[in-house]
XYZ file of C-alpha atoms in Angstrom:
602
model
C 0.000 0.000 0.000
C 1.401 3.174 -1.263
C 0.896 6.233 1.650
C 1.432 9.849 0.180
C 2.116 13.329 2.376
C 2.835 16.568 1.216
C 6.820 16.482 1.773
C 7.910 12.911 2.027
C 6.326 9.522 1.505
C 7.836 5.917 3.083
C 7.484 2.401 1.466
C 7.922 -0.711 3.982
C 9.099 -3.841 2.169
C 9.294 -7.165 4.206
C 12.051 -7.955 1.694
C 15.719 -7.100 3.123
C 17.729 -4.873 0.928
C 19.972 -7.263 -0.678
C 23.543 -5.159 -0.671
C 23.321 -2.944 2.797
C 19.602 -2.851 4.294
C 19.398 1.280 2.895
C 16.649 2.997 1.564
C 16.425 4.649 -2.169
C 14.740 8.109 -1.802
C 12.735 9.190 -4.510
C 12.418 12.526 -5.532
C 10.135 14.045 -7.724
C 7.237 16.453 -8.099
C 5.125 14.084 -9.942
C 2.654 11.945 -8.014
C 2.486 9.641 -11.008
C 6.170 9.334 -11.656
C 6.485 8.851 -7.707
C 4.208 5.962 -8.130
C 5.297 3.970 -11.044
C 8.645 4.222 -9.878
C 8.194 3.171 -6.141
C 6.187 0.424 -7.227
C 8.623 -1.068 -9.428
C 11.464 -0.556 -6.673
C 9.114 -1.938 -4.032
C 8.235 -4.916 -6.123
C 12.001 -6.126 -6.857
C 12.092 -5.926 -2.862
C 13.878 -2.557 -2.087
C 13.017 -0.534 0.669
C 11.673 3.180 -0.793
C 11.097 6.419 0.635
C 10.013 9.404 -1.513
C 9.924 13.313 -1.331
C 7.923 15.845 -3.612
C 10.485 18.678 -3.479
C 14.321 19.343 -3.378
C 13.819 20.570 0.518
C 11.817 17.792 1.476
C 14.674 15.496 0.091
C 16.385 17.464 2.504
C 15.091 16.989 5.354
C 14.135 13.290 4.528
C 18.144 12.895 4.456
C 18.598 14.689 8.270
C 16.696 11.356 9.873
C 16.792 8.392 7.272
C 19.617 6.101 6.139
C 19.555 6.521 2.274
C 21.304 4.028 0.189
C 20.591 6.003 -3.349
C 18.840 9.168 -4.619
C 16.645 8.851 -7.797
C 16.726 12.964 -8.478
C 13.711 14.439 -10.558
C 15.822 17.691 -12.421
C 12.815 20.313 -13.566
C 11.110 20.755 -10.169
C 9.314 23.865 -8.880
C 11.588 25.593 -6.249
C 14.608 23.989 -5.581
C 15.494 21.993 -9.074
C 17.106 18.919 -8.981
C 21.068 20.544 -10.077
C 20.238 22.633 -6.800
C 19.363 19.805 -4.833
C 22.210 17.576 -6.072
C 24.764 20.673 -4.669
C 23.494 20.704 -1.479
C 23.563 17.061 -0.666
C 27.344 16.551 -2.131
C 28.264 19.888 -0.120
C 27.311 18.034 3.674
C 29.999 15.760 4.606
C 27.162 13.670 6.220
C 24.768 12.625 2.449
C 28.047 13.446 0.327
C 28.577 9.581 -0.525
C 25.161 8.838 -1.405
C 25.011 7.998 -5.343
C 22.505 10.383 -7.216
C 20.700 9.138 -10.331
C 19.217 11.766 -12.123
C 15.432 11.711 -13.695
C 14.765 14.037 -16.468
C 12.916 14.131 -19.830
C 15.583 16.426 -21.486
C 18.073 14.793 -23.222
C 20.679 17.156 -24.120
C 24.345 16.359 -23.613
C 24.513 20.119 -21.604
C 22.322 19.015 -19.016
C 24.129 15.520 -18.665
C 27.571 17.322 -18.294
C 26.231 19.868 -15.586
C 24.661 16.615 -13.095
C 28.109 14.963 -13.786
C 29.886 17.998 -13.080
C 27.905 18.043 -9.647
C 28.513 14.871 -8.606
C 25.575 12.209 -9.885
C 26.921 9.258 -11.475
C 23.889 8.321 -14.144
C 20.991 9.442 -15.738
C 17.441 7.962 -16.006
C 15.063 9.451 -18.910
C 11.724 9.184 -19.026
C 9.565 7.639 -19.767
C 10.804 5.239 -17.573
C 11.550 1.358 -18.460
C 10.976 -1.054 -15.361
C 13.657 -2.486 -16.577
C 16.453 -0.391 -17.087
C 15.471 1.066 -13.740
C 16.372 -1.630 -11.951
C 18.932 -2.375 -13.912
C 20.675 1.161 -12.942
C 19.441 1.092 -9.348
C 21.090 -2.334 -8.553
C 24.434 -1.455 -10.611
C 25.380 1.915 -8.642
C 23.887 0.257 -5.355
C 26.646 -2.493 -6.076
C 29.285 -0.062 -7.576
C 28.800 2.253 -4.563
C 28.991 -0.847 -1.574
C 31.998 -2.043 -3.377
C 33.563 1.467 -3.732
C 32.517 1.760 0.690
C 34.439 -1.575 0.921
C 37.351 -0.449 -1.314
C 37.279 2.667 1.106
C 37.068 0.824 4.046
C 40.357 -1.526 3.203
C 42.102 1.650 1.801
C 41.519 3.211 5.681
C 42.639 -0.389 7.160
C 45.738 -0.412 4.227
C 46.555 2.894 5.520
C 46.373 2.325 8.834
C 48.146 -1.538 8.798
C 51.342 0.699 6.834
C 51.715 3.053 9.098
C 51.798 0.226 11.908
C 54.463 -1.721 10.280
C 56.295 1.639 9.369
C 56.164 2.177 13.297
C 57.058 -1.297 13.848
C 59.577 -1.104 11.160
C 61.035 1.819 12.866
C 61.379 0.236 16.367
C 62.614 -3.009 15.238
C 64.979 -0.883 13.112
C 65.959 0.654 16.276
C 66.039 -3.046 18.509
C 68.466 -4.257 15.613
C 71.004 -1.413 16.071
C 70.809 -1.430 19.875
C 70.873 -5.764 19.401
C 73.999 -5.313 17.217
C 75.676 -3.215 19.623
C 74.820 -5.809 21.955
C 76.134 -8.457 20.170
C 79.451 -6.515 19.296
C 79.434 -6.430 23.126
C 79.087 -10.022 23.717
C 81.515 -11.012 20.761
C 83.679 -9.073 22.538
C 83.311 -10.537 26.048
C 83.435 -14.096 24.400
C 86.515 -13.280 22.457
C 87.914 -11.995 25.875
C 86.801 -15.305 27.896
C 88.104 -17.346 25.385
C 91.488 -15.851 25.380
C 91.391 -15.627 29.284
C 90.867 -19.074 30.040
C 94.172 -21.424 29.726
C 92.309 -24.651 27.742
C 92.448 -24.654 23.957
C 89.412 -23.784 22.611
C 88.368 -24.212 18.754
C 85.443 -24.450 16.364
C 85.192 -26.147 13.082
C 83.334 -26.780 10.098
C 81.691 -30.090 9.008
C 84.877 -30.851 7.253
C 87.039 -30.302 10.595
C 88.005 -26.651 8.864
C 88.956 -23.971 10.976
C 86.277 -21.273 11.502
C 88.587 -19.874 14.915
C 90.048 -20.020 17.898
C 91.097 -18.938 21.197
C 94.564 -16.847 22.257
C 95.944 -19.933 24.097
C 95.578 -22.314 21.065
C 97.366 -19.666 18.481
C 99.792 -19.491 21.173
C 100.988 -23.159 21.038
C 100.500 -23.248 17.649
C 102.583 -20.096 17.176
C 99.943 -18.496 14.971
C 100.066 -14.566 15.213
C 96.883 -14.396 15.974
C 93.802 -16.546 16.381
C 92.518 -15.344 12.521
C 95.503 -17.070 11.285
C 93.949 -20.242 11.956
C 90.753 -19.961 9.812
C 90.670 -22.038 6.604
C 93.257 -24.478 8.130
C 92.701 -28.181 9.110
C 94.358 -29.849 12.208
C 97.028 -31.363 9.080
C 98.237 -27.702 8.201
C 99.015 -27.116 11.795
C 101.533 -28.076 14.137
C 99.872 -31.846 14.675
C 101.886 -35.028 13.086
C 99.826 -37.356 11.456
C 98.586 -39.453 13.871
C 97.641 -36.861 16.366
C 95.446 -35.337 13.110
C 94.079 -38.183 12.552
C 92.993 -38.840 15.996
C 90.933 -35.242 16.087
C 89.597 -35.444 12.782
C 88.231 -39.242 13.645
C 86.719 -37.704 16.368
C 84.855 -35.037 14.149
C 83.594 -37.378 12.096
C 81.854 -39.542 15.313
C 80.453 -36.351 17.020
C 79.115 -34.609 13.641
C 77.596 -38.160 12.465
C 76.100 -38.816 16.001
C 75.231 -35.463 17.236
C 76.427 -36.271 20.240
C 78.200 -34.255 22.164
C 81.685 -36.620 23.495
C 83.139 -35.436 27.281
C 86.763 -35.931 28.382
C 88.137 -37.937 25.535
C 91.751 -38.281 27.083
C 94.405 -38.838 24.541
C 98.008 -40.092 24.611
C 100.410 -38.956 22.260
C 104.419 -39.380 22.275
C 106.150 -35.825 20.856
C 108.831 -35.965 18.395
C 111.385 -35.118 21.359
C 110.374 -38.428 23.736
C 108.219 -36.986 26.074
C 104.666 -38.129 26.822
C 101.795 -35.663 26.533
C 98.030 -36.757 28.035
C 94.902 -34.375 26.656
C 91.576 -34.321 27.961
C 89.144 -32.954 25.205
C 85.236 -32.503 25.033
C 83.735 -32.055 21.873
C 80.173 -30.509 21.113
C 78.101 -30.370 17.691
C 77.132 -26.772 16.597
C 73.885 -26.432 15.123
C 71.759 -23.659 13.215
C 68.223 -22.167 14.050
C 66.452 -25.674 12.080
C 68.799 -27.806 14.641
C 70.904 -29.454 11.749
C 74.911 -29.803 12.658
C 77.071 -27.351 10.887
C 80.359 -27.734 12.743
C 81.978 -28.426 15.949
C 83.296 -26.896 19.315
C 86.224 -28.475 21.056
C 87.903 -27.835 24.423
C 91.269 -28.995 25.105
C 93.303 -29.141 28.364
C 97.017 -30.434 28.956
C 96.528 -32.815 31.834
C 100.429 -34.549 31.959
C 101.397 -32.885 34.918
C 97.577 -33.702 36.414
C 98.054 -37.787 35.201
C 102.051 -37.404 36.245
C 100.876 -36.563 40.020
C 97.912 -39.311 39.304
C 100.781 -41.917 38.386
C 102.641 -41.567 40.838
C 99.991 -41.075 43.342
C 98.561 -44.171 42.542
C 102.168 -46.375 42.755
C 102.718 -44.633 45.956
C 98.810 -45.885 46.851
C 100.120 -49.339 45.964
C 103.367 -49.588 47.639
C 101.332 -48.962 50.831
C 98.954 -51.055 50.349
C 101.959 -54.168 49.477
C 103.533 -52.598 52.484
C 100.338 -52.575 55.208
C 99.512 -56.340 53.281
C 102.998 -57.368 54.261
C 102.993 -55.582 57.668
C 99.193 -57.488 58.586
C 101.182 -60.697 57.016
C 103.785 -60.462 59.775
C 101.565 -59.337 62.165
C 99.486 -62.501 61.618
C 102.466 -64.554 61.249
C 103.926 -63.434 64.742
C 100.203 -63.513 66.401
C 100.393 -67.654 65.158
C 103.431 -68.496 66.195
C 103.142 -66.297 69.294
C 99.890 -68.200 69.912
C 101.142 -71.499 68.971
C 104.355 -71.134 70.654
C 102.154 -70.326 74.045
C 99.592 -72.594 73.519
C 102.095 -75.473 72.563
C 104.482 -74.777 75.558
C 101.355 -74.789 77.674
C 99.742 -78.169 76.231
C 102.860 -79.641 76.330
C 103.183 -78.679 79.852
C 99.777 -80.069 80.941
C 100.790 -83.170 79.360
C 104.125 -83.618 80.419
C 102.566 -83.142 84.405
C 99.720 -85.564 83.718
C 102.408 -87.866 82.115
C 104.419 -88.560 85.655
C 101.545 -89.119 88.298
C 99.885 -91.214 85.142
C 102.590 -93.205 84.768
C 102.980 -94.031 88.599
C 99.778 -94.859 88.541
C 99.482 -96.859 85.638
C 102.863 -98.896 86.586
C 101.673 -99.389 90.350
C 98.153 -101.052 89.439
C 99.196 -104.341 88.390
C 100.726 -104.745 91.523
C 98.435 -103.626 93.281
C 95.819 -106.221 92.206
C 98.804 -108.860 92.813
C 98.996 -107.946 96.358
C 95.144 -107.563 96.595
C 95.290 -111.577 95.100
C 97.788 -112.596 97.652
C 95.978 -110.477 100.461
C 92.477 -112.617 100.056
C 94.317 -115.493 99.568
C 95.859 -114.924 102.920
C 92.525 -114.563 104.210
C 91.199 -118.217 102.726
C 94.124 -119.573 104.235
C 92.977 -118.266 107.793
C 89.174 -118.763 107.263
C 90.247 -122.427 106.469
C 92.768 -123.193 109.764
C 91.205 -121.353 111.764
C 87.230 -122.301 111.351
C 85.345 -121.380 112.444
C 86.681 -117.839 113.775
C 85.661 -116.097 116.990
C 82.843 -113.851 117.225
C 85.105 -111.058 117.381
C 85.888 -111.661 114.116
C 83.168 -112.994 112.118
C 81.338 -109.884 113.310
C 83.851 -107.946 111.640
C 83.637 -110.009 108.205
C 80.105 -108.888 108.448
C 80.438 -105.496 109.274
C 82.771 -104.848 106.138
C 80.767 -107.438 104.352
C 83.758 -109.150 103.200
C 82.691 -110.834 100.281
C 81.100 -107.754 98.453
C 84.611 -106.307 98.947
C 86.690 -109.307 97.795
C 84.091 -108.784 94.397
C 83.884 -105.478 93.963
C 87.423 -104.283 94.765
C 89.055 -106.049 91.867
C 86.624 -103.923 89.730
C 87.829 -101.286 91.421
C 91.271 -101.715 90.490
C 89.717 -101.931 87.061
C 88.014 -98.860 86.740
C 91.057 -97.095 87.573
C 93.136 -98.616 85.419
C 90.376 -97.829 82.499
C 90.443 -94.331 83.896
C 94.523 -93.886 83.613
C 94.418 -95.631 80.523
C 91.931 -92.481 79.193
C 93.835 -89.990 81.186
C 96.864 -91.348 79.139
C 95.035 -90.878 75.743
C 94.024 -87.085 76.559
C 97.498 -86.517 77.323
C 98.857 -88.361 73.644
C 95.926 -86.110 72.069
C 97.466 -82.731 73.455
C 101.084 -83.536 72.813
C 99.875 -84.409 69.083
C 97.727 -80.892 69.259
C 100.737 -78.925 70.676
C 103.426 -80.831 68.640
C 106.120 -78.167 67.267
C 106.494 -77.638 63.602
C 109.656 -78.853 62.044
C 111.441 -76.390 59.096
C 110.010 -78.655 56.532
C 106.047 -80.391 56.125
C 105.974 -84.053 57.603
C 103.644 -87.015 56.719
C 100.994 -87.041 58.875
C 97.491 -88.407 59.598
C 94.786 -85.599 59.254
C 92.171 -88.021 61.467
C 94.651 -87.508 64.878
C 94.779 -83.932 64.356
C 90.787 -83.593 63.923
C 90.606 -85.719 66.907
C 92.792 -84.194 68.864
C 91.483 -80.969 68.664
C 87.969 -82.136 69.459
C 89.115 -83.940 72.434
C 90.212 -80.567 73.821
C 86.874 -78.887 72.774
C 85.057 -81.442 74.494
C 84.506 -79.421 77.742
C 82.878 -77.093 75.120
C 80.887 -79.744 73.226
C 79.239 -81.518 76.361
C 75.751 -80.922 77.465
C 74.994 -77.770 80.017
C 71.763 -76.611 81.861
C 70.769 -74.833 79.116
C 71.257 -77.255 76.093
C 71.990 -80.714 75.506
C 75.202 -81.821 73.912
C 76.648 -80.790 70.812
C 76.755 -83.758 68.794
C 79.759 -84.029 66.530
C 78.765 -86.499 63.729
C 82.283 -88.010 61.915
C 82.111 -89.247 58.095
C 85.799 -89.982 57.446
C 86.926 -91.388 54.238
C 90.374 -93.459 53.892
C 93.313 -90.352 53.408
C 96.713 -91.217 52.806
C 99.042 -89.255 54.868
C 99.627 -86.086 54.259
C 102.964 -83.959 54.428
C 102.078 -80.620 56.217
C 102.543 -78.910 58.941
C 100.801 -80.274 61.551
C 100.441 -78.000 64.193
C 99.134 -75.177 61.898
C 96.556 -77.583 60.715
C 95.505 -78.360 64.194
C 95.384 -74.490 64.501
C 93.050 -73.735 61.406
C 90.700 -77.286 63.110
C 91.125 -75.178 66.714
C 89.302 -71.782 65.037
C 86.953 -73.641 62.343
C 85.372 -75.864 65.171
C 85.580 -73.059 68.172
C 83.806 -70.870 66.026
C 81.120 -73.287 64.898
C 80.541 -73.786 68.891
C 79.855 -69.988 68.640
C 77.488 -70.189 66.341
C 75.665 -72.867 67.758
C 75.242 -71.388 70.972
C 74.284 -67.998 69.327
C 71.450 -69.588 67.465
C 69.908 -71.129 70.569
C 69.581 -67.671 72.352
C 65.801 -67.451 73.396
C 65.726 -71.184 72.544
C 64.733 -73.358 75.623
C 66.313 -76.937 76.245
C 63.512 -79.372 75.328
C 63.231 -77.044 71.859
C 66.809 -77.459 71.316
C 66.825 -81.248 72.356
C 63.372 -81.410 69.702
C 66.090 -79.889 67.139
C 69.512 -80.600 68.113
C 73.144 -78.822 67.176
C 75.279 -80.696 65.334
C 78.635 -80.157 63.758
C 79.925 -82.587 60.728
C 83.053 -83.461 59.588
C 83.474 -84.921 56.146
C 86.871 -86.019 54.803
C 87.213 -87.361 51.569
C 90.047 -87.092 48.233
C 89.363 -85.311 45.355
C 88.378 -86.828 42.060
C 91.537 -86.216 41.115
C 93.777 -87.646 44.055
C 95.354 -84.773 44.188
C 94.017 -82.919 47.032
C 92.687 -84.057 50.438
C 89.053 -82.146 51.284
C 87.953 -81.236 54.942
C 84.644 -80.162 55.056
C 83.441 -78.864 58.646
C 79.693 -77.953 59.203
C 77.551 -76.532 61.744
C 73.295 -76.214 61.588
C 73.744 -72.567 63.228
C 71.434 -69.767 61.924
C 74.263 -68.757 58.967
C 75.741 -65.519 57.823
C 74.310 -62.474 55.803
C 75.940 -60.869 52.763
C 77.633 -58.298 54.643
C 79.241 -60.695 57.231
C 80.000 -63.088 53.856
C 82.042 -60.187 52.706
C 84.605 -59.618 55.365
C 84.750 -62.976 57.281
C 88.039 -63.739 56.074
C 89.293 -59.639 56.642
C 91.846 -59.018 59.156
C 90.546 -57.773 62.394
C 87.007 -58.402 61.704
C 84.733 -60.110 64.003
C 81.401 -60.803 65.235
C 81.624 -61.208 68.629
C 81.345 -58.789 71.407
C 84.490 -57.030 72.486
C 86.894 -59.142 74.400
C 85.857 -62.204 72.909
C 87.130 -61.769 69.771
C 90.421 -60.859 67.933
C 89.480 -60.897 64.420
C 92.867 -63.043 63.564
C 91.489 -66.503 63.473
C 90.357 -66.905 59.912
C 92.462 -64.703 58.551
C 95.383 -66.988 59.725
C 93.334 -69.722 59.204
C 93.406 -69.040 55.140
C 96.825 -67.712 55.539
C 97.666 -71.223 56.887
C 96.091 -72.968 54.577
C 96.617 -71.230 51.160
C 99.815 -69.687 51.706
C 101.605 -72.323 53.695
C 100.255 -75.104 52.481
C 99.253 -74.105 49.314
C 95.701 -75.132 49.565
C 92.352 -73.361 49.318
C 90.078 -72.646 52.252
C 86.423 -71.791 51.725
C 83.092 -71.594 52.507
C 79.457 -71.322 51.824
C 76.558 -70.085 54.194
C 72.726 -70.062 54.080
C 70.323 -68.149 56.612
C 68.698 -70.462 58.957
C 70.484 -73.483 57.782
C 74.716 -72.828 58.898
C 77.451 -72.444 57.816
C 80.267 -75.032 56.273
C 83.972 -74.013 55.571
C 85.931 -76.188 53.147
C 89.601 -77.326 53.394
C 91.590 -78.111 50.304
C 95.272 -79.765 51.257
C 97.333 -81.279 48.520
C 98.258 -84.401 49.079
């Protein structure tokens, strides 16, 4: 529905303008023109508002959005050219593309709406057509000419941001090359400072620099002599070359930086040289390898000190082994020499009142013989006796004595006889070593020695006895010394008794008895015949890893202070592998014991 007014008429269309939403004003002082020309604008789906008069076109443009101006020229009042200068001279409607509407055709007229700023002409009588035609083409030309407008302002503005950028970052570069003169300079001045030879190469182990100290042994003028140069043009034989340039080749191919590589090299005038060098790939911005750094340090004197450091380290260690050798060595003999004089001592005592007594009990039981005979003799002359007398026989009961008294006489002839056999077993314990090994049976000495650890071995209020279970095999004699062997038995067995009694602490005696200690003794000869094998074993609670470590160490023990001296086994194997030649281990399990094995050649 068209609406008309005296100064401006609006046309709502529900259909959205299709380049910016605007509205075309129509101007023009005929109703009819107004009509046919809204109509046709409104039916393609434009948005139209219209005004009968150059002022009302005016005004119209103070309060509404116009996209385009359809401009009648001849019109009473203000005509059309009139118009047109008005709305190009405010900054505000200046913009707005004016098609002009006119019946006159002349090329004058044309010029002068050019001239004042419309950009086509419309003659009537109008075609619908050709209307439209010219109203969608300058609405078109005149959004792309706003958007050409509006990326011109953004062009302008995005150039002079990057001319202000360009200018700052112009300004960061001069202040970051000044910076980087500085830090050339501070580099260049640590390099030269520091005493290691420092240098930097291309893929192909070419100079690109390096430090004072390196054109210094190289006696280059200056460090820029060096550039261009391989490690061949320098003052490097041929094998030293070819050591660094090998090098090169494994930390470019790897990329791997390499740390203290030491070298040894022998100068042409006999003396030996040690370097230490770390070598480090170089790489650009993308990460790929385009050389290598390398520092070097002279470290002679260092592995000079190290050298002789170290032999000094191992003459004192030969000397403290040697020095706990002797120790040990005068410990044993001081031991054996006191235990021996004392054994021997006990034995030679016992061996005197034994041997009265043994040499005095045969006759005894001869006179004892003769005695009761003597007493038949009576009984039978004189029968019967008085009661004086036969009250007597029955008071001593007289024939319990003339049977039990020859038993007697027995028992302590039995018990001198044993006496006599302790006494053999100490003087073959104590027996002094000759200056040379002698043939001898490895059963007395075992025996021996647990004959005098039987005080030891025999039950106690706490725990029964200590049962000592004996699997010899048939040895030949063997030449050794005899007394040290006794010695290394002495320590094996004693401290097997330790252990046993330290694994039934917290134990009572009927849970012992239930599970009783035992030691075994195996003997046996190797598969080979070579070697006699004395195996000694306990069912103690065993020895952990850190104990397994340092049982055999000298002055290490396990028991509490003034029980221990540490020296046993350490003599023990010293006995046995260095005297003897043998081998003396062991092996141990937790909760099961612990069994040492003796190997004696035969």
């Amino acid at each position: 529905m068209t609406v008309f007014s005296t100064n401006s008429i609006t046309f709502n269309s529900p259909v959205a303008n299709l380049f910016d939403n605007g509205i075309i004003l129509i101007v023009d002082d005929v109703p009819n023109n107004l009509k046919v020309l809204s109509d046709t604008l409104a039916n393609a789906g434009f948005e139209v508002a219209i005004a009968t008069s150059g002022e009302g076109a005016l005004q119209q443009l103070e309060h509404t959005p116009v996209s385009l101006i359809l401009l009648d020229v001849m019109m009473p009042g203000m005509n059309g050219f009139e118009t047109c200068q008005h709305i190009k001279g405010n900054a505000k409607t200046r913009n707005i593309p004016i098609i002009f509407i006119t019946a006159l055709s002349e090329s004058v007229n044309k010029v002068t709406g050019f001239e004042l700023g419309a950009v086509d002409y419309i003659t009537k009588p109008f075609q619908q057509g050709e209307v439209l035609a010219r109203v969608r083409s300058h609405l078109k030309l005149n959004h792309l000419s706003q958007s050409l407008e509006a990326r011109n302002t953004e062009l302008q503005q995005l150039t002079q941001q990057l001319e202000q950028r360009v200018t700052e970052r112009t300004q960061e570069l001069f202040g970051s090359i000044a910076t980087l003169k500085q830090t050339q300079q501070l580099m260049r001045l640590v390099f030269d400072t520091i005493p290691h030879w420092v240098g930097w190469k291309d893929i192909n182990s070419v100079y690109f620099g390096c430090n004072q100290s390196l054109a210094n042994l190289l006696n280059l003028s200056s460090p820029d002599e060096i550039v261009g140069k391989t490690d061949y043009d320098l003052e490097f034989s041929k094998e030293e070359s070819d050591c660094f340039v090998m090098c090169d080749r494994r930390v470019i191919e790897s990329g791997e930086a390499e740390f203290h590589i030491t070298d040894q090299f022998l100068r042409p005038d006999g003396q030996q040289v040690w370097l230490d060098t770390s070598k480090m790939p170089l790489r650009d911005a993308k990460g790929n390898v385009f050389g290598i750094l390398f520092v070097t340090e002279d470290i002679t004197e260092r592995r000079q000190a190290e050298e002789e450091l170290k032999q000094q380290k191992q003459n004192l260690e030969e000397a403290l082994a040697e020095l706990q050798g002797t120790q040990v060595q005068l410990v044993q003999s001081e031991k054996m020499s006191a235990l021996g004089n004392l054994v021997a001592g006990v034995a030679h005592e016992i061996n005197n009142p034994v041997g009265f007594l043994g040499g005095n009990i045969l006759p005894a039981l001869d006179y004892i013989k003769d005695i009761f005979g003597l007493i038949d003799l009576y009984q039978q002359e004189y029968s019967p006796p008085s009661g004086v007398i036969q009250d007597e026989i029955e008071a001593i009961d007289l024939d319990y004595i003339r049977e039990d008294l020859p038993k007697l006489v027995g028992s302590m002839q039995e018990g001198v006889k044993r006496i006599r056999d302790i006494s053999t077993s100490l003087r073959t314990f104590s027996r002094a070593d000759s200056d040379r090994p002698v043939a001898c049976n490895i059963h007395d000495g075992i025996d021996s020695t647990i004959l005098i650890l039987k005080h030891r071995l025999k039950s106690s209020e706490t725990r029964p006895e200590i049962q000592v279970i004996k699997e010899y095999g048939q040895l030949p004699l063997v030449e050794c010394f005899a007394g040290q062997l006794n010695q290394v038995f002495m320590n094996i067995l004693a401290n097997a008794i330790d252990a046993l009694e330290e694994s039934n602490i917290g134990r009572g005696f009927e849970e012992i008895k239930a599970h009783p200690n035992f030691i075994t003794i195996v003997t046996q000869v190797s598969e080979n015949k070579q070697k006699v094998i004395i195996k000694i074993k306990d069912n103690g609670k065993g020895m952990n890893e850190q104990i397994k470590s340092k049982i055999f160490d000298h002055l290490f023990t396990t028991k509490a202070v003034g029980k221990g001296t540490g020296l046993g086994l350490a003599i023990a194997r010293q006995i046995v592998e260095e005297t003897h030649g043998g081998r003396l281990s062991f092996n141990s399990v937790i909760g099961e014991g612990t069994e040492f094995i003796l190997e004696i050649p035969v």
